[in-house]
Amino acid sequence: LFCGGCNVGINIDSKRVIYNDVDEHLFYLFNTFKNLDKDVIFELIFKIISDYDLSLVCEHGYDYYHCESGKGVGSYNKERFLKLRDDFNHHKQEDYYYYLMLYVLIVYAFNNQIRFNAKGEYNLPVGKRDFNKKMQSKLSDFIDRLHRQDCRFTCMSFNEFDVSGLTNRDFVYVDPPYLITCATYNEQDGWNEDHEKELLHFLDELNSKGIRFALSNVLRSKGKENTILIEWLSNKKYKTHHLDYGYSNSNYQTKDKQTKSEEVLITNY
């Protein structure tokens, strides 16, 4: 329902997958990967990297760019990245090339994230990494999987998603923005208490129709508590599975790397 990077749908065995996300940039980017030949995709990606003279350490090594592996290639790529970002933000035609420009921006951006400001401009700074062999391999596998899979992409808010065609043979996975944590996808009031309550009501409706769901969320994190979710669970017979692991290395900006979030998977089966 909130497909993000498609991590769940791309790795699950099912007859058919519907990927939904409210972010239209993701919608068009994934359709680019699904509709274009893989060789064409890689050819255009490497052309963009070459045209903007961005680093490619896997071919030339760090010394070529006067950089060290520990510090990364951000110092070399910074101005080149900003030129690509500016050209992307002023690109008139939102075609396949436009969305592959976006993919290259994500590859070279801070933490490989997507963030647009209120004007609709991509505004993340340069990151430390480039298009390394591991990332190339992951993209190749991702495209192959999309081309084999019976899947389609939709772009709408969760509360606009039509569930009338779903049956007890379907499964809905829900990984929304977490109300009590900070991330690019819940900035600018992208997710608030009203959204949280609407989503929980939506899940109750799925349950009443006999449709199985799983909800990923966080009950407590860094002294904060999701009281809306906790209260909702106290009145339901849903199962709460506590996940016993953290993400201490997921963001090098996080100061308190030892604090564990109370992350849960909530199911109605």
mmCIF file of C-alpha atoms in Angstrom:
data_model
loop_
_atom_site.group_PDB
_atom_site.id
_atom_site.type_symbol
_atom_site.label_atom_id
_atom_site.label_comp_id
_atom_site.label_asym_id
_atom_site.label_seq_id
_atom_site.Cartn_x
_atom_site.Cartn_y
_atom_site.Cartn_z
ATOM 1 C CA LEU A 1 0.000 0.000 0.000
ATOM 2 C CA PHE A 2 3.021 2.254 0.632
ATOM 3 C CA CYS A 3 5.441 0.503 -1.716
ATOM 4 C CA GLY A 4 8.498 2.729 -1.238
ATOM 5 C CA GLY A 5 11.420 0.797 -2.698
ATOM 6 C CA CYS A 6 9.212 -2.251 -3.452
ATOM 7 C CA ASN A 7 11.318 -4.372 -1.083
ATOM 8 C CA VAL A 8 8.462 -6.609 0.041
ATOM 9 C CA GLY A 9 6.616 -7.053 -3.235
ATOM 10 C CA ILE A 10 9.750 -7.723 -5.233
ATOM 11 C CA ASN A 11 10.835 -10.540 -2.876
ATOM 12 C CA ILE A 12 7.558 -12.363 -2.349
ATOM 13 C CA ASP A 13 6.077 -15.248 -4.315
ATOM 14 C CA SER A 14 2.566 -14.374 -5.408
ATOM 15 C CA LYS A 15 0.403 -14.643 -8.475
ATOM 16 C CA ARG A 16 0.203 -10.876 -8.876
ATOM 17 C CA VAL A 17 1.499 -7.757 -7.135
ATOM 18 C CA ILE A 18 0.046 -4.257 -7.027
ATOM 19 C CA TYR A 19 2.552 -1.620 -5.925
ATOM 20 C CA ASN A 20 0.991 1.606 -4.692
ATOM 21 C CA ASP A 21 2.595 4.821 -3.517
ATOM 22 C CA VAL A 22 1.402 8.399 -3.303
ATOM 23 C CA ASP A 23 4.729 9.666 -4.716
ATOM 24 C CA GLU A 24 4.257 10.069 -8.468
ATOM 25 C CA HIS A 25 8.022 10.260 -9.014
ATOM 26 C CA LEU A 26 8.321 6.685 -7.734
ATOM 27 C CA PHE A 27 5.359 5.652 -9.874
ATOM 28 C CA TYR A 28 6.977 6.897 -13.076
ATOM 29 C CA LEU A 29 10.468 5.738 -12.140
ATOM 30 C CA PHE A 30 9.300 2.158 -11.544
ATOM 31 C CA ASN A 31 7.290 2.186 -14.765
ATOM 32 C CA THR A 32 10.461 3.305 -16.546
ATOM 33 C CA PHE A 33 12.258 0.246 -15.164
ATOM 34 C CA LYS A 34 9.351 -1.987 -16.123
ATOM 35 C CA ASN A 35 8.791 -0.643 -19.648
ATOM 36 C CA LEU A 36 12.337 -0.102 -20.950
ATOM 37 C CA ASP A 37 14.799 -2.789 -22.003
ATOM 38 C CA LYS A 38 17.441 -3.297 -19.322
ATOM 39 C CA ASP A 39 20.342 -2.639 -21.704
ATOM 40 C CA VAL A 40 18.772 0.681 -22.699
ATOM 41 C CA ILE A 41 18.317 1.639 -19.044
ATOM 42 C CA PHE A 42 21.968 0.970 -18.193
ATOM 43 C CA GLU A 43 23.168 2.687 -21.357
ATOM 44 C CA LEU A 44 21.277 5.864 -20.431
ATOM 45 C CA ILE A 45 22.417 5.739 -16.797
ATOM 46 C CA PHE A 46 26.079 5.478 -17.788
ATOM 47 C CA LYS A 47 25.569 8.231 -20.377
ATOM 48 C CA ILE A 48 24.232 10.583 -17.692
ATOM 49 C CA ILE A 49 27.143 9.700 -15.385
ATOM 50 C CA SER A 50 29.583 10.368 -18.228
ATOM 51 C CA ASP A 51 27.888 13.576 -19.435
ATOM 52 C CA TYR A 52 28.107 15.086 -15.946
ATOM 53 C CA ASP A 53 31.584 13.640 -15.287
ATOM 54 C CA LEU A 54 30.452 11.979 -12.065
ATOM 55 C CA SER A 55 32.744 9.472 -10.372
ATOM 56 C CA LEU A 56 32.729 5.767 -11.149
ATOM 57 C CA VAL A 57 35.134 4.309 -8.602
ATOM 58 C CA CYS A 58 34.518 0.730 -9.709
ATOM 59 C CA GLU A 59 36.242 1.570 -13.003
ATOM 60 C CA HIS A 60 38.890 4.097 -11.993
ATOM 61 C CA GLY A 61 39.502 3.725 -8.240
ATOM 62 C CA TYR A 62 39.601 6.430 -5.559
ATOM 63 C CA ASP A 63 43.049 7.817 -6.409
ATOM 64 C CA TYR A 64 41.814 8.856 -9.849
ATOM 65 C CA TYR A 65 39.373 11.244 -8.142
ATOM 66 C CA HIS A 66 41.839 12.318 -5.423
ATOM 67 C CA CYS A 67 39.541 10.819 -2.789
ATOM 68 C CA GLU A 68 39.811 8.240 -0.007
ATOM 69 C CA SER A 69 37.470 5.295 0.458
ATOM 70 C CA GLY A 70 36.724 6.281 4.067
ATOM 71 C CA LYS A 71 35.587 9.783 3.133
ATOM 72 C CA GLY A 72 33.939 8.801 -0.131
ATOM 73 C CA VAL A 73 33.679 10.778 -3.368
ATOM 74 C CA GLY A 74 31.371 13.577 -2.242
ATOM 75 C CA SER A 75 34.055 16.271 -2.551
ATOM 76 C CA TYR A 76 34.697 15.315 -6.176
ATOM 77 C CA ASN A 77 31.035 14.955 -7.138
ATOM 78 C CA LYS A 78 29.557 17.945 -5.314
ATOM 79 C CA GLU A 79 29.551 20.552 -8.101
ATOM 80 C CA ARG A 80 28.828 17.955 -10.780
ATOM 81 C CA PHE A 81 25.910 16.624 -8.726
ATOM 82 C CA LEU A 82 24.510 20.134 -8.239
ATOM 83 C CA LYS A 83 24.673 20.707 -12.012
ATOM 84 C CA LEU A 84 22.742 17.475 -12.634
ATOM 85 C CA ARG A 85 20.240 18.401 -9.912
ATOM 86 C CA ASP A 86 19.691 21.845 -11.416
ATOM 87 C CA ASP A 87 19.248 20.442 -14.928
ATOM 88 C CA PHE A 88 16.790 17.857 -13.623
ATOM 89 C CA ASN A 89 14.759 20.503 -11.804
ATOM 90 C CA HIS A 90 14.538 22.563 -15.012
ATOM 91 C CA HIS A 91 14.001 19.664 -17.403
ATOM 92 C CA LYS A 92 10.818 20.433 -19.343
ATOM 93 C CA GLN A 93 9.851 16.993 -20.582
ATOM 94 C CA GLU A 94 9.100 14.308 -17.992
ATOM 95 C CA ASP A 95 10.152 11.401 -20.195
ATOM 96 C CA TYR A 96 12.144 8.216 -19.576
ATOM 97 C CA TYR A 97 15.402 10.213 -19.643
ATOM 98 C CA TYR A 98 14.026 12.562 -16.966
ATOM 99 C CA TYR A 99 13.293 9.669 -14.608
ATOM 100 C CA LEU A 100 16.686 8.087 -15.211
ATOM 101 C CA MET A 101 18.214 11.457 -14.335
ATOM 102 C CA LEU A 102 16.256 11.135 -11.084
ATOM 103 C CA TYR A 103 17.643 7.639 -10.516
ATOM 104 C CA VAL A 104 21.226 8.881 -10.967
ATOM 105 C CA LEU A 105 20.493 11.724 -8.526
ATOM 106 C CA ILE A 106 19.268 9.178 -5.965
ATOM 107 C CA VAL A 107 22.410 7.067 -6.472
ATOM 108 C CA TYR A 108 24.732 10.031 -5.871
ATOM 109 C CA ALA A 109 22.592 11.792 -3.219
ATOM 110 C CA PHE A 110 22.925 11.764 0.552
ATOM 111 C CA ASN A 111 21.811 8.354 1.867
ATOM 112 C CA ASN A 112 20.350 7.517 -1.567
ATOM 113 C CA GLN A 113 17.127 9.262 -0.637
ATOM 114 C CA ILE A 114 14.314 11.078 -2.457
ATOM 115 C CA ARG A 115 13.248 14.508 -1.221
ATOM 116 C CA PHE A 116 11.447 17.327 -2.993
ATOM 117 C CA ASN A 117 10.770 20.789 -1.568
ATOM 118 C CA ALA A 118 7.452 22.653 -1.636
ATOM 119 C CA LYS A 119 8.273 23.931 -5.149
ATOM 120 C CA GLY A 120 8.630 20.376 -6.421
ATOM 121 C CA GLU A 121 12.428 20.604 -6.719
ATOM 122 C CA TYR A 122 14.738 17.741 -5.792
ATOM 123 C CA ASN A 123 16.833 19.244 -3.011
ATOM 124 C CA LEU A 124 19.059 16.637 -1.367
ATOM 125 C CA PRO A 125 22.823 17.314 -1.190
ATOM 126 C CA VAL A 126 25.499 15.053 -2.631
ATOM 127 C CA GLY A 127 26.350 11.823 -0.850
ATOM 128 C CA LYS A 128 29.537 9.813 -0.343
ATOM 129 C CA ARG A 129 28.875 6.950 -2.763
ATOM 130 C CA ASP A 130 28.522 6.416 -6.489
ATOM 131 C CA PHE A 131 27.176 3.772 -8.870
ATOM 132 C CA ASN A 132 29.200 0.864 -7.529
ATOM 133 C CA LYS A 133 29.100 -2.763 -8.658
ATOM 134 C CA LYS A 134 26.788 -3.824 -5.829
ATOM 135 C CA MET A 135 24.256 -1.152 -6.756
ATOM 136 C CA GLN A 136 24.511 -2.068 -10.433
ATOM 137 C CA SER A 137 23.855 -5.713 -9.593
ATOM 138 C CA LYS A 138 20.861 -4.854 -7.417
ATOM 139 C CA LEU A 139 19.334 -2.684 -10.127
ATOM 140 C CA SER A 140 19.879 -5.404 -12.726
ATOM 141 C CA ASP A 141 18.154 -8.002 -10.519
ATOM 142 C CA PHE A 142 15.340 -5.561 -9.719
ATOM 143 C CA ILE A 143 14.625 -4.882 -13.400
ATOM 144 C CA ASP A 144 14.731 -8.591 -14.244
ATOM 145 C CA ARG A 145 12.247 -9.321 -11.483
ATOM 146 C CA LEU A 146 9.872 -6.543 -12.587
ATOM 147 C CA HIS A 147 9.961 -7.831 -16.158
ATOM 148 C CA ARG A 148 9.097 -11.374 -15.022
ATOM 149 C CA GLN A 149 6.497 -10.432 -12.454
ATOM 150 C CA ASP A 150 2.787 -9.930 -13.118
ATOM 151 C CA CYS A 151 2.633 -6.529 -11.504
ATOM 152 C CA ARG A 152 1.289 -3.028 -11.941
ATOM 153 C CA PHE A 153 1.864 0.310 -10.263
ATOM 154 C CA THR A 154 -0.750 2.675 -8.915
ATOM 155 C CA CYS A 155 -0.335 6.175 -7.525
ATOM 156 C CA MET A 156 -2.846 7.333 -4.931
ATOM 157 C CA SER A 157 -3.372 7.952 -1.238
ATOM 158 C CA PHE A 158 -4.046 4.822 0.794
ATOM 159 C CA ASN A 159 -7.611 5.980 1.537
ATOM 160 C CA GLU A 160 -8.356 6.237 -2.195
ATOM 161 C CA PHE A 161 -7.312 2.647 -2.865
ATOM 162 C CA ASP A 162 -10.292 0.578 -4.000
ATOM 163 C CA VAL A 163 -10.468 -2.620 -1.947
ATOM 164 C CA SER A 164 -13.826 -3.752 -3.343
ATOM 165 C CA GLY A 165 -12.111 -6.227 -5.668
ATOM 166 C CA LEU A 166 -10.031 -7.844 -2.924
ATOM 167 C CA THR A 167 -10.957 -11.196 -1.390
ATOM 168 C CA ASN A 168 -9.719 -13.463 1.388
ATOM 169 C CA ARG A 169 -7.127 -14.761 -1.096
ATOM 170 C CA ASP A 170 -5.426 -11.353 -1.139
ATOM 171 C CA PHE A 171 -2.892 -9.888 1.269
ATOM 172 C CA VAL A 172 -2.250 -6.204 1.976
ATOM 173 C CA TYR A 173 1.132 -5.157 3.350
ATOM 174 C CA VAL A 174 1.204 -1.702 4.936
ATOM 175 C CA ASP A 175 4.420 0.154 5.766
ATOM 176 C CA PRO A 176 3.364 3.788 6.303
ATOM 177 C CA PRO A 177 5.460 6.718 7.495
ATOM 178 C CA TYR A 178 6.023 6.282 11.226
ATOM 179 C CA LEU A 179 4.254 8.968 13.211
ATOM 180 C CA ILE A 180 6.904 9.309 15.941
ATOM 181 C CA THR A 181 10.064 9.138 13.812
ATOM 182 C CA CYS A 182 11.632 11.601 11.386
ATOM 183 C CA ALA A 183 12.248 10.806 7.720
ATOM 184 C CA THR A 184 12.046 12.549 4.359
ATOM 185 C CA TYR A 185 8.639 11.009 3.626
ATOM 186 C CA ASN A 186 6.865 12.532 6.637
ATOM 187 C CA GLU A 187 8.273 16.045 6.356
ATOM 188 C CA GLN A 188 6.048 19.033 5.459
ATOM 189 C CA ASP A 189 3.112 17.436 7.336
ATOM 190 C CA GLY A 190 3.314 14.449 4.998
ATOM 191 C CA TRP A 191 2.018 12.216 7.792
ATOM 192 C CA ASN A 192 0.107 13.343 10.870
ATOM 193 C CA GLU A 193 -2.278 12.053 13.557
ATOM 194 C CA ASP A 194 -5.321 12.338 11.286
ATOM 195 C CA HIS A 195 -3.590 10.184 8.653
ATOM 196 C CA GLU A 196 -2.680 7.643 11.344
ATOM 197 C CA LYS A 197 -6.287 7.379 12.532
ATOM 198 C CA GLU A 198 -7.597 7.104 8.944
ATOM 199 C CA LEU A 199 -5.146 4.294 8.208
ATOM 200 C CA LEU A 200 -6.126 2.319 11.302
ATOM 201 C CA HIS A 201 -9.792 2.665 10.328
ATOM 202 C CA PHE A 202 -8.870 1.474 6.816
ATOM 203 C CA LEU A 203 -7.242 -1.625 8.337
ATOM 204 C CA ASP A 204 -10.325 -2.330 10.433
ATOM 205 C CA GLU A 205 -12.359 -2.248 7.220
ATOM 206 C CA LEU A 206 -9.993 -4.750 5.587
ATOM 207 C CA ASN A 207 -10.376 -7.004 8.587
ATOM 208 C CA SER A 208 -14.178 -6.794 8.456
ATOM 209 C CA LYS A 209 -14.018 -8.024 4.847
ATOM 210 C CA GLY A 210 -11.827 -11.000 5.797
ATOM 211 C CA ILE A 211 -8.780 -9.576 4.003
ATOM 212 C CA ARG A 212 -5.468 -10.353 5.663
ATOM 213 C CA PHE A 213 -3.044 -7.518 6.361
ATOM 214 C CA ALA A 214 0.297 -6.865 8.018
ATOM 215 C CA LEU A 215 1.232 -3.441 9.356
ATOM 216 C CA SER A 216 4.817 -2.392 10.056
ATOM 217 C CA ASN A 217 5.131 0.371 12.625
ATOM 218 C CA VAL A 218 6.903 1.653 15.723
ATOM 219 C CA LEU A 219 5.272 1.773 19.163
ATOM 220 C CA ARG A 220 8.053 3.669 20.953
ATOM 221 C CA SER A 221 11.206 5.446 19.824
ATOM 222 C CA LYS A 222 13.648 7.814 21.540
ATOM 223 C CA GLY A 223 11.305 8.655 24.395
ATOM 224 C CA LYS A 224 8.248 9.083 22.170
ATOM 225 C CA GLU A 225 5.187 6.850 22.174
ATOM 226 C CA ASN A 226 2.595 6.290 19.469
ATOM 227 C CA THR A 227 -0.401 6.539 21.786
ATOM 228 C CA ILE A 228 -2.888 6.363 18.885
ATOM 229 C CA LEU A 229 -1.522 3.007 17.746
ATOM 230 C CA ILE A 230 -1.150 1.649 21.303
ATOM 231 C CA GLU A 231 -4.754 2.550 22.174
ATOM 232 C CA TRP A 232 -6.014 1.044 18.894
ATOM 233 C CA LEU A 233 -4.226 -2.231 19.643
ATOM 234 C CA SER A 234 -5.616 -2.395 23.177
ATOM 235 C CA ASN A 235 -9.142 -2.674 21.779
ATOM 236 C CA LYS A 236 -8.373 -5.241 19.057
ATOM 237 C CA LYS A 237 -7.582 -8.914 18.822
ATOM 238 C CA TYR A 238 -4.787 -8.358 16.309
ATOM 239 C CA LYS A 239 -1.423 -10.040 16.875
ATOM 240 C CA THR A 240 1.610 -7.879 17.673
ATOM 241 C CA HIS A 241 4.978 -9.356 16.704
ATOM 242 C CA HIS A 242 7.918 -7.516 18.276
ATOM 243 C CA LEU A 243 10.964 -7.317 16.009
ATOM 244 C CA ASP A 244 14.197 -7.784 17.930
ATOM 245 C CA TYR A 245 16.721 -5.834 15.886
ATOM 246 C CA GLY A 246 17.842 -2.274 15.301
ATOM 247 C CA TYR A 247 19.183 -0.140 12.481
ATOM 248 C CA SER A 248 22.226 1.353 14.173
ATOM 249 C CA ASN A 249 24.120 1.747 10.898
ATOM 250 C CA SER A 250 21.248 2.966 8.725
ATOM 251 C CA ASN A 251 21.888 6.694 9.092
ATOM 252 C CA TYR A 252 25.230 8.200 9.955
ATOM 253 C CA GLN A 253 23.527 11.416 11.063
ATOM 254 C CA THR A 254 21.821 9.679 13.982
ATOM 255 C CA LYS A 255 23.581 10.668 17.199
ATOM 256 C CA ASP A 256 22.052 8.046 19.513
ATOM 257 C CA LYS A 257 22.889 4.860 17.628
ATOM 258 C CA GLN A 258 22.309 2.577 20.613
ATOM 259 C CA THR A 259 18.665 3.485 21.246
ATOM 260 C CA LYS A 260 16.406 0.733 19.980
ATOM 261 C CA SER A 261 13.020 1.518 18.546
ATOM 262 C CA GLU A 262 10.176 -0.795 19.555
ATOM 263 C CA GLU A 263 9.347 -1.901 16.052
ATOM 264 C CA VAL A 264 6.419 -4.219 15.485
ATOM 265 C CA LEU A 265 4.588 -6.165 12.802
ATOM 266 C CA ILE A 266 0.852 -6.209 13.453
ATOM 267 C CA THR A 267 -1.278 -8.855 11.740
ATOM 268 C CA ASN A 268 -4.945 -9.842 11.721
ATOM 269 C CA TYR A 269 -4.183 -13.530 11.225
#
